[in-house]
PDB file of C-alpha atoms in Angstrom:
ATOM      1  CA  MET A   1     104.168 220.478 100.348  1.00  0.00           C
ATOM      2  CA  ILE A   2     107.065 222.862 100.653  1.00  0.00           C
ATOM      3  CA  TYR A   3     108.944 220.311 102.870  1.00  0.00           C
ATOM      4  CA  PHE A   4     108.150 217.524 100.686  1.00  0.00           C
ATOM      5  CA  SER A   5     109.551 219.468  97.662  1.00  0.00           C
ATOM      6  CA  VAL A   6     112.556 220.499  99.462  1.00  0.00           C
ATOM      7  CA  HIS A   7     113.034 216.888 100.550  1.00  0.00           C
ATOM      8  CA  LEU A   8     112.873 215.804  97.214  1.00  0.00           C
ATOM      9  CA  THR A   9     115.640 218.190  95.915  1.00  0.00           C
ATOM     10  CA  TYR A  10     117.707 217.338  98.687  1.00  0.00           C
ATOM     11  CA  ILE A  11     117.606 213.739  97.723  1.00  0.00           C
ATOM     12  CA  ASP A  12     118.350 214.468  93.918  1.00  0.00           C
ATOM     13  CA  ILE A  13     121.150 216.449  94.861  1.00  0.00           C
ATOM     14  CA  SER A  14     122.713 213.779  97.395  1.00  0.00           C
ATOM     15  CA  ASN A  15     122.116 211.218  94.854  1.00  0.00           C
ATOM     16  CA  ASP A  16     124.261 212.986  92.155  1.00  0.00           C
ATOM     17  CA  MET A  17     126.801 213.960  94.760  1.00  0.00           C
ATOM     18  CA  THR A  18     126.962 210.145  95.550  1.00  0.00           C
ATOM     19  CA  MET A  19     127.266 209.123  91.856  1.00  0.00           C
ATOM     20  CA  SER A  20     129.916 211.816  91.470  1.00  0.00           C
ATOM     21  CA  GLU A  21     132.114 210.583  94.491  1.00  0.00           C
ATOM     22  CA  SER A  22     131.473 206.717  93.702  1.00  0.00           C
ATOM     23  CA  SER A  23     132.664 207.627  90.190  1.00  0.00           C
ATOM     24  CA  ARG A  24     135.767 209.488  91.102  1.00  0.00           C
ATOM     25  CA  ARG A  25     136.709 206.543  93.856  1.00  0.00           C
ATOM     26  CA  LYS A  26     136.568 203.977  90.906  1.00  0.00           C
ATOM     27  CA  SER A  27     138.677 206.103  88.945  1.00  0.00           C
ATOM     28  CA  GLY A  28     140.999 206.794  91.907  1.00  0.00           C
ATOM     29  CA  VAL A  29     140.487 210.276  92.078  1.00  0.00           C
ATOM     30  CA  THR A  30     138.932 212.574  94.652  1.00  0.00           C
ATOM     31  CA  ARG A  31     137.902 215.851  94.654  1.00  0.00           C
ATOM     32  CA  PHE A  32     141.183 216.696  96.011  1.00  0.00           C
ATOM     33  CA  GLY A  33     143.177 215.170  93.667  1.00  0.00           C
ATOM     34  CA  LYS A  34     144.357 211.130  93.631  1.00  0.00           C
ATOM     35  CA  THR A  35     143.715 208.674  96.291  1.00  0.00           C
ATOM     36  CA  PRO A  36     146.587 208.580  98.452  1.00  0.00           C
ATOM     37  CA  GLY A  37     148.170 205.307  98.886  1.00  0.00           C
ATOM     38  CA  ARG A  38     146.567 203.578  96.010  1.00  0.00           C
ATOM     39  CA  LYS A  39     148.532 202.073  93.118  1.00  0.00           C
ATOM     40  CA  SER A  40     146.835 200.680  90.161  1.00  0.00           C
ATOM     41  CA  SER A  41     147.800 197.282  89.564  1.00  0.00           C
ATOM     42  CA  PRO A  42     149.029 195.972  86.041  1.00  0.00           C
ATOM     43  CA  LYS A  43     146.972 193.151  84.447  1.00  0.00           C
ATOM     44  CA  LYS A  44     148.343 189.905  84.148  1.00  0.00           C
ATOM     45  CA  THR A  45     148.848 188.656  81.003  1.00  0.00           C
ATOM     46  CA  HIS A  46     149.377 184.995  79.988  1.00  0.00           C
ATOM     47  CA  ALA A  47     151.686 184.184  76.734  1.00  0.00           C
ATOM     48  CA  PRO A  48     149.775 181.827  74.779  1.00  0.00           C
ATOM     49  CA  GLN A  49     151.268 178.514  74.189  1.00  0.00           C
ATOM     50  CA  GLU A  50     152.168 177.526  70.948  1.00  0.00           C
ATOM     51  CA  ASP A  51     150.442 174.902  69.210  1.00  0.00           C
ATOM     52  CA  PHE A  52     152.422 171.511  69.324  1.00  0.00           C
ATOM     53  CA  LEU A  53     152.135 170.907  65.599  1.00  0.00           C
ATOM     54  CA  ALA A  54     153.055 174.730  64.818  1.00  0.00           C
ATOM     55  CA  GLY A  55     156.340 174.447  62.434  1.00  0.00           C
ATOM     56  CA  ARG A  56     155.874 170.988  61.800  1.00  0.00           C
ATOM     57  CA  LYS A  57     155.097 171.312  58.321  1.00  0.00           C
ATOM     58  CA  SER A  58     158.812 171.369  57.625  1.00  0.00           C
ATOM     59  CA  SER A  59     160.841 169.193  59.500  1.00  0.00           C
ATOM     60  CA  ARG A  60     164.015 169.999  60.867  1.00  0.00           C
ATOM     61  CA  SER A  61     167.126 168.735  59.289  1.00  0.00           C
ATOM     62  CA  ILE A  62     169.096 165.860  60.562  1.00  0.00           C
ATOM     63  CA  ALA A  63     172.081 168.240  61.168  1.00  0.00           C
ATOM     64  CA  GLU A  64     170.012 170.772  62.827  1.00  0.00           C
ATOM     65  CA  ILE A  65     168.579 167.989  65.151  1.00  0.00           C
ATOM     66  CA  GLU A  66     172.111 166.777  65.891  1.00  0.00           C
ATOM     67  CA  ARG A  67     172.846 170.182  67.162  1.00  0.00           C
ATOM     68  CA  LEU A  68     169.757 170.656  69.310  1.00  0.00           C
ATOM     69  CA  ILE A  69     169.423 167.139  70.895  1.00  0.00           C
ATOM     70  CA  PRO A  70     170.294 166.566  74.536  1.00  0.00           C
ATOM     71  CA  ARG A  71     174.329 166.019  75.155  1.00  0.00           C
ATOM     72  CA  GLU A  72     175.361 162.522  76.226  1.00  0.00           C
ATOM     73  CA  GLN A  73     174.983 162.599  80.095  1.00  0.00           C
ATOM     74  CA  ARG A  74     177.795 160.963  82.251  1.00  0.00           C
ATOM     75  CA  ILE A  75     178.408 160.247  85.702  1.00  0.00           C
ATOM     76  CA  GLU A  76     181.868 159.941  87.623  1.00  0.00           C
ATOM     77  CA  MET A  77     181.944 156.520  89.774  1.00  0.00           C
ATOM     78  CA  GLU A  78     185.045 155.328  92.328  1.00  0.00           C
ATOM     79  CA  VAL A  79     186.242 152.052  91.631  1.00  0.00           C
ATOM     80  CA  ILE A  80     188.552 150.136  93.817  1.00  0.00           C
ATOM     81  CA  ARG A  81     190.912 147.570  91.770  1.00  0.00           C
ATOM     82  CA  ASN A  82     193.272 145.751  93.588  1.00  0.00           C
ATOM     83  CA  GLY A  83     193.042 148.177  96.329  1.00  0.00           C
ATOM     84  CA  LYS A  84     193.694 151.314  94.486  1.00  0.00           C
ATOM     85  CA  LYS A  85     190.911 154.038  93.712  1.00  0.00           C
ATOM     86  CA  SER A  86     190.172 155.278  90.600  1.00  0.00           C
ATOM     87  CA  VAL A  87     187.350 157.349  88.908  1.00  0.00           C
ATOM     88  CA  VAL A  88     185.671 156.435  85.673  1.00  0.00           C
ATOM     89  CA  SER A  89     183.282 158.295  83.645  1.00  0.00           C
ATOM     90  CA  VAL A  90     179.905 156.120  83.257  1.00  0.00           C
ATOM     91  CA  LYS A  91     177.588 157.016  80.480  1.00  0.00           C
ATOM     92  CA  THR A  92     174.008 157.251  82.053  1.00  0.00           C
ATOM     93  CA  GLY A  93     170.492 158.153  80.255  1.00  0.00           C
ATOM     94  CA  TYR A  94     168.358 156.305  78.001  1.00  0.00           C
ATOM     95  CA  GLY A  95     167.062 156.829  74.606  1.00  0.00           C
ATOM     96  CA  TYR A  96     168.338 159.349  72.422  1.00  0.00           C
ATOM     97  CA  MET A  97     166.103 162.334  71.789  1.00  0.00           C
ATOM     98  CA  VAL A  98     163.753 163.003  74.291  1.00  0.00           C
ATOM     99  CA  PRO A  99     165.287 164.808  77.212  1.00  0.00           C
ATOM    100  CA  SER A 100     163.667 163.285  80.436  1.00  0.00           C
ATOM    101  CA  PHE A 101     164.692 159.982  78.851  1.00  0.00           C
ATOM    102  CA  THR A 102     168.276 160.962  78.250  1.00  0.00           C
ATOM    103  CA  LYS A 103     168.527 162.933  81.651  1.00  0.00           C
ATOM    104  CA  ALA A 104     167.279 159.382  83.439  1.00  0.00           C
ATOM    105  CA  VAL A 105     170.067 157.928  85.560  1.00  0.00           C
ATOM    106  CA  SER A 106     168.106 154.458  86.131  1.00  0.00           C
ATOM    107  CA  LEU A 107     165.213 152.594  84.865  1.00  0.00           C
ATOM    108  CA  VAL A 108     163.419 153.646  88.039  1.00  0.00           C
ATOM    109  CA  ASP A 109     163.536 157.290  86.625  1.00  0.00           C
ATOM    110  CA  ILE A 110     162.375 155.820  83.481  1.00  0.00           C
ATOM    111  CA  SER A 111     159.332 154.130  85.263  1.00  0.00           C
ATOM    112  CA  THR A 112     158.391 156.947  87.006  1.00  0.00           C
ATOM    113  CA  LEU A 113     158.238 159.010  83.805  1.00  0.00           C
ATOM    114  CA  VAL A 114     156.485 156.099  81.829  1.00  0.00           C
ATOM    115  CA  GLU A 115     154.034 155.229  84.444  1.00  0.00           C
ATOM    116  CA  ASN A 116     152.943 158.801  84.865  1.00  0.00           C
ATOM    117  CA  GLU A 117     149.260 159.179  84.158  1.00  0.00           C
ATOM    118  CA  ASN A 118     149.805 162.155  82.256  1.00  0.00           C
ATOM    119  CA  GLY A 119     153.036 161.235  80.330  1.00  0.00           C
ATOM    120  CA  ILE A 120     155.370 163.821  79.381  1.00  0.00           C
ATOM    121  CA  PRO A 121     155.037 166.863  77.559  1.00  0.00           C
ATOM    122  CA  SER A 122     154.555 166.953  73.646  1.00  0.00           C
ATOM    123  CA  SER A 123     157.427 169.412  73.328  1.00  0.00           C
ATOM    124  CA  GLU A 124     159.720 166.796  74.489  1.00  0.00           C
ATOM    125  CA  ILE A 125     159.138 164.620  71.227  1.00  0.00           C
ATOM    126  CA  GLU A 126     159.668 166.755  68.687  1.00  0.00           C
ATOM    127  CA  PHE A 127     162.911 165.867  67.758  1.00  0.00           C
ATOM    128  CA  LEU A 128     161.466 162.403  67.150  1.00  0.00           C
ATOM    129  CA  VAL A 129     158.920 163.485  65.351  1.00  0.00           C
ATOM    130  CA  ASP A 130     161.005 165.684  63.018  1.00  0.00           C
ATOM    131  CA  TYR A 131     163.607 163.073  62.404  1.00  0.00           C
ATOM    132  CA  LEU A 132     161.096 160.407  61.755  1.00  0.00           C
ATOM    133  CA  ASP A 133     158.713 162.613  59.575  1.00  0.00           C
ATOM    134  CA  LEU A 134     155.731 161.475  61.400  1.00  0.00           C
ATOM    135  CA  ASN A 135     152.359 162.877  60.165  1.00  0.00           C
ATOM    136  CA  VAL A 136     149.278 163.415  62.703  1.00  0.00           C
ATOM    137  CA  PRO A 137     147.821 160.130  62.197  1.00  0.00           C
ATOM    138  CA  GLU A 138     151.186 158.563  62.815  1.00  0.00           C
ATOM    139  CA  ILE A 139     151.849 160.512  65.917  1.00  0.00           C
ATOM    140  CA  ALA A 140     148.155 159.928  67.059  1.00  0.00           C
ATOM    141  CA  LYS A 141     148.653 156.058  66.688  1.00  0.00           C
ATOM    142  CA  ALA A 142     151.932 156.304  68.790  1.00  0.00           C
ATOM    143  CA  ALA A 143     150.282 158.232  71.626  1.00  0.00           C
ATOM    144  CA  ASP A 144     147.194 156.144  71.387  1.00  0.00           C
ATOM    145  CA  VAL A 145     145.015 159.453  71.045  1.00  0.00           C
ATOM    146  CA  SER A 146     142.937 160.723  68.331  1.00  0.00           C
ATOM    147  CA  THR A 147     144.019 162.488  65.400  1.00  0.00           C
ATOM    148  CA  SER A 148     141.675 165.718  66.522  1.00  0.00           C
ATOM    149  CA  THR A 149     143.628 165.318  70.415  1.00  0.00           C
ATOM    150  CA  VAL A 150     146.987 165.667  68.465  1.00  0.00           C
ATOM    151  CA  SER A 151     145.776 168.665  66.316  1.00  0.00           C
ATOM    152  CA  ARG A 152     144.618 170.603  69.891  1.00  0.00           C
ATOM    153  CA  TRP A 153     148.161 169.700  71.365  1.00  0.00           C
ATOM    154  CA  LYS A 154     149.926 172.695  72.926  1.00  0.00           C
ATOM    155  CA  SER A 155     153.489 172.564  73.580  1.00  0.00           C
ATOM    156  CA  ASN A 156     152.808 172.084  77.149  1.00  0.00           C
ATOM    157  CA  SER A 157     150.367 169.241  76.646  1.00  0.00           C
ATOM    158  CA  ARG A 158     150.948 166.064  78.087  1.00  0.00           C
ATOM    159  CA  ILE A 159     150.752 163.043  75.850  1.00  0.00           C
ATOM    160  CA  GLY A 160     149.519 160.424  78.341  1.00  0.00           C
ATOM    161  CA  LYS A 161     150.774 157.133  79.870  1.00  0.00           C
ATOM    162  CA  SER A 162     150.596 155.079  76.628  1.00  0.00           C
ATOM    163  CA  GLY A 163     152.067 157.793  74.508  1.00  0.00           C
ATOM    164  CA  ALA A 164     155.129 158.214  76.913  1.00  0.00           C
ATOM    165  CA  ALA A 165     155.519 154.296  76.847  1.00  0.00           C
ATOM    166  CA  GLN A 166     155.680 154.084  73.084  1.00  0.00           C
ATOM    167  CA  PHE A 167     157.770 157.045  72.906  1.00  0.00           C
ATOM    168  CA  PHE A 168     160.131 155.692  75.076  1.00  0.00           C
ATOM    169  CA  LYS A 169     160.662 152.471  72.943  1.00  0.00           C
ATOM    170  CA  ILE A 170     160.752 154.424  69.785  1.00  0.00           C
ATOM    171  CA  ASP A 171     163.562 156.539  71.292  1.00  0.00           C
ATOM    172  CA  GLU A 172     165.584 153.420  72.402  1.00  0.00           C
ATOM    173  CA  VAL A 173     165.324 151.968  68.827  1.00  0.00           C
ATOM    174  CA  VAL A 174     166.622 155.253  67.557  1.00  0.00           C
ATOM    175  CA  LYS A 175     169.610 155.090  70.151  1.00  0.00           C
ATOM    176  CA  LYS A 176     170.328 151.466  69.016  1.00  0.00           C
ATOM    177  CA  GLY A 177     169.869 152.300  65.454  1.00  0.00           C
ATOM    178  CA  VAL A 178     172.412 155.283  65.665  1.00  0.00           C
ATOM    179  CA  ASP A 179     174.976 152.593  67.397  1.00  0.00           C
ATOM    180  CA  VAL A 180     174.605 150.351  64.971  1.00  0.00           C
ATOM    181  CA  PHE A 181     174.581 152.507  62.036  1.00  0.00           C
ATOM    182  CA  GLY A 182     177.095 155.124  63.425  1.00  0.00           C
ATOM    183  CA  ASN A 183     174.961 158.495  62.492  1.00  0.00           C
ATOM    184  CA  LEU A 184     171.494 159.325  62.224  1.00  0.00           C
ATOM    185  CA  THR A 185     171.574 159.621  58.328  1.00  0.00           C
ATOM    186  CA  ASP A 186     172.376 155.977  57.567  1.00  0.00           C
ATOM    187  CA  PHE A 187     169.660 154.824  60.175  1.00  0.00           C
ATOM    188  CA  LYS A 188     167.088 156.933  58.410  1.00  0.00           C
ATOM    189  CA  ARG A 189     167.928 155.553  55.337  1.00  0.00           C
ATOM    190  CA  TRP A 190     167.839 151.997  56.489  1.00  0.00           C
ATOM    191  CA  LEU A 191     164.249 152.945  58.428  1.00  0.00           C
ATOM    192  CA  ASN A 192     162.992 154.182  55.001  1.00  0.00           C
ATOM    193  CA  SER A 193     164.233 151.220  53.211  1.00  0.00           C
ATOM    194  CA  PRO A 194     162.067 147.965  52.570  1.00  0.00           C
ATOM    195  CA  ASN A 195     163.125 145.058  54.787  1.00  0.00           C
ATOM    196  CA  MET A 196     162.644 141.357  53.769  1.00  0.00           C
ATOM    197  CA  ALA A 197     162.680 140.197  57.246  1.00  0.00           C
ATOM    198  CA  LEU A 198     159.967 142.968  58.142  1.00  0.00           C
ATOM    199  CA  GLY A 199     157.615 141.385  55.346  1.00  0.00           C
ATOM    200  CA  ASN A 200     159.204 143.417  52.791  1.00  0.00           C
ATOM    201  CA  VAL A 201     157.935 146.683  54.245  1.00  0.00           C
ATOM    202  CA  THR A 202     159.736 149.554  55.587  1.00  0.00           C
ATOM    203  CA  PRO A 203     160.916 149.646  59.633  1.00  0.00           C
ATOM    204  CA  ILE A 204     159.665 153.182  59.660  1.00  0.00           C
ATOM    205  CA  SER A 205     155.790 151.944  58.707  1.00  0.00           C
ATOM    206  CA  LEU A 206     155.901 149.542  61.892  1.00  0.00           C
ATOM    207  CA  ILE A 207     157.844 151.900  64.369  1.00  0.00           C
ATOM    208  CA  THR A 208     154.863 153.759  65.826  1.00  0.00           C
ATOM    209  CA  SER A 209     152.818 150.453  67.004  1.00  0.00           C
ATOM    210  CA  PRO A 210     153.718 148.664  70.097  1.00  0.00           C
ATOM    211  CA  ILE A 211     154.383 145.328  68.309  1.00  0.00           C
ATOM    212  CA  GLY A 212     155.836 146.808  65.239  1.00  0.00           C
ATOM    213  CA  VAL A 213     158.461 148.685  67.250  1.00  0.00           C
ATOM    214  CA  ASP A 214     159.505 145.700  68.968  1.00  0.00           C
ATOM    215  CA  ARG A 215     160.080 143.998  65.324  1.00  0.00           C
ATOM    216  CA  VAL A 216     162.189 146.616  64.480  1.00  0.00           C
ATOM    217  CA  ASP A 217     164.091 146.421  67.707  1.00  0.00           C
ATOM    218  CA  ALA A 218     164.599 142.778  67.083  1.00  0.00           C
ATOM    219  CA  SER A 219     165.950 143.505  63.396  1.00  0.00           C
ATOM    220  CA  LEU A 220     168.558 145.821  64.754  1.00  0.00           C
ATOM    221  CA  ASP A 221     169.448 142.882  67.277  1.00  0.00           C
ATOM    222  CA  ALA A 222     170.099 140.732  64.191  1.00  0.00           C
ATOM    223  CA  LEU A 223     172.252 143.289  62.557  1.00  0.00           C
ATOM    224  CA  ILE A 224     174.270 143.310  65.890  1.00  0.00           C
ATOM    225  CA  TYR A 225     174.909 139.421  65.780  1.00  0.00           C
ATOM    226  CA  GLY A 226     175.789 139.318  62.363  1.00  0.00           C
ATOM    227  CA  ASP A 227     172.302 138.699  60.430  1.00  0.00           C
ATOM    228  CA  VAL A 228     171.677 141.077  57.469  1.00  0.00           C
ATOM    229  CA  LEU A 229     167.985 142.257  57.634  1.00  0.00           C
TER     230      LEU A 229
END
């Protein structure tokens, strides 16, 4: 009995010591101080992604958009004329406000972007959204997704293949419109004015649908060739 009692006491003391030693190890401290060579790793934190619609309640002004949009891209090419070499600067890029499109050198680049199953980041269309004053249903229609999907978009969310293709068309129309009218302000006024050739509706009301944006594009072509639309 005495042996048994002593044995129990030994186990209790041993357990206490083990628990005490274990807790010390967890905290990085031994009976002789901190465990040598052990450094606590800082916790990794990930910055939260901003909602795509954050700040969309009040659109940027045209002046601010013009200041922020990508600058014109140009490449230098060597040309030989009559046996003489010369270097000419050639404008590259497509669209007007979407960075990925304006940086594209050829239609092959555009095809790669548009045919990508995930499309482009939603952050790339924010200048178009602000300039055209698109609301959530209109953005959803252009991207061929639900309004709830648009509401969940973060700044790095991909807008999908259909959305990339449609916003490329829209950006090309904006580029052509600025070429025709000379500036974003006058073109926007035309976009928001009823147009007889379009059934007396505003071009902006058609621009988010695949067929509608083609009709708006055709109306701009008519203006280029002298028809008043």
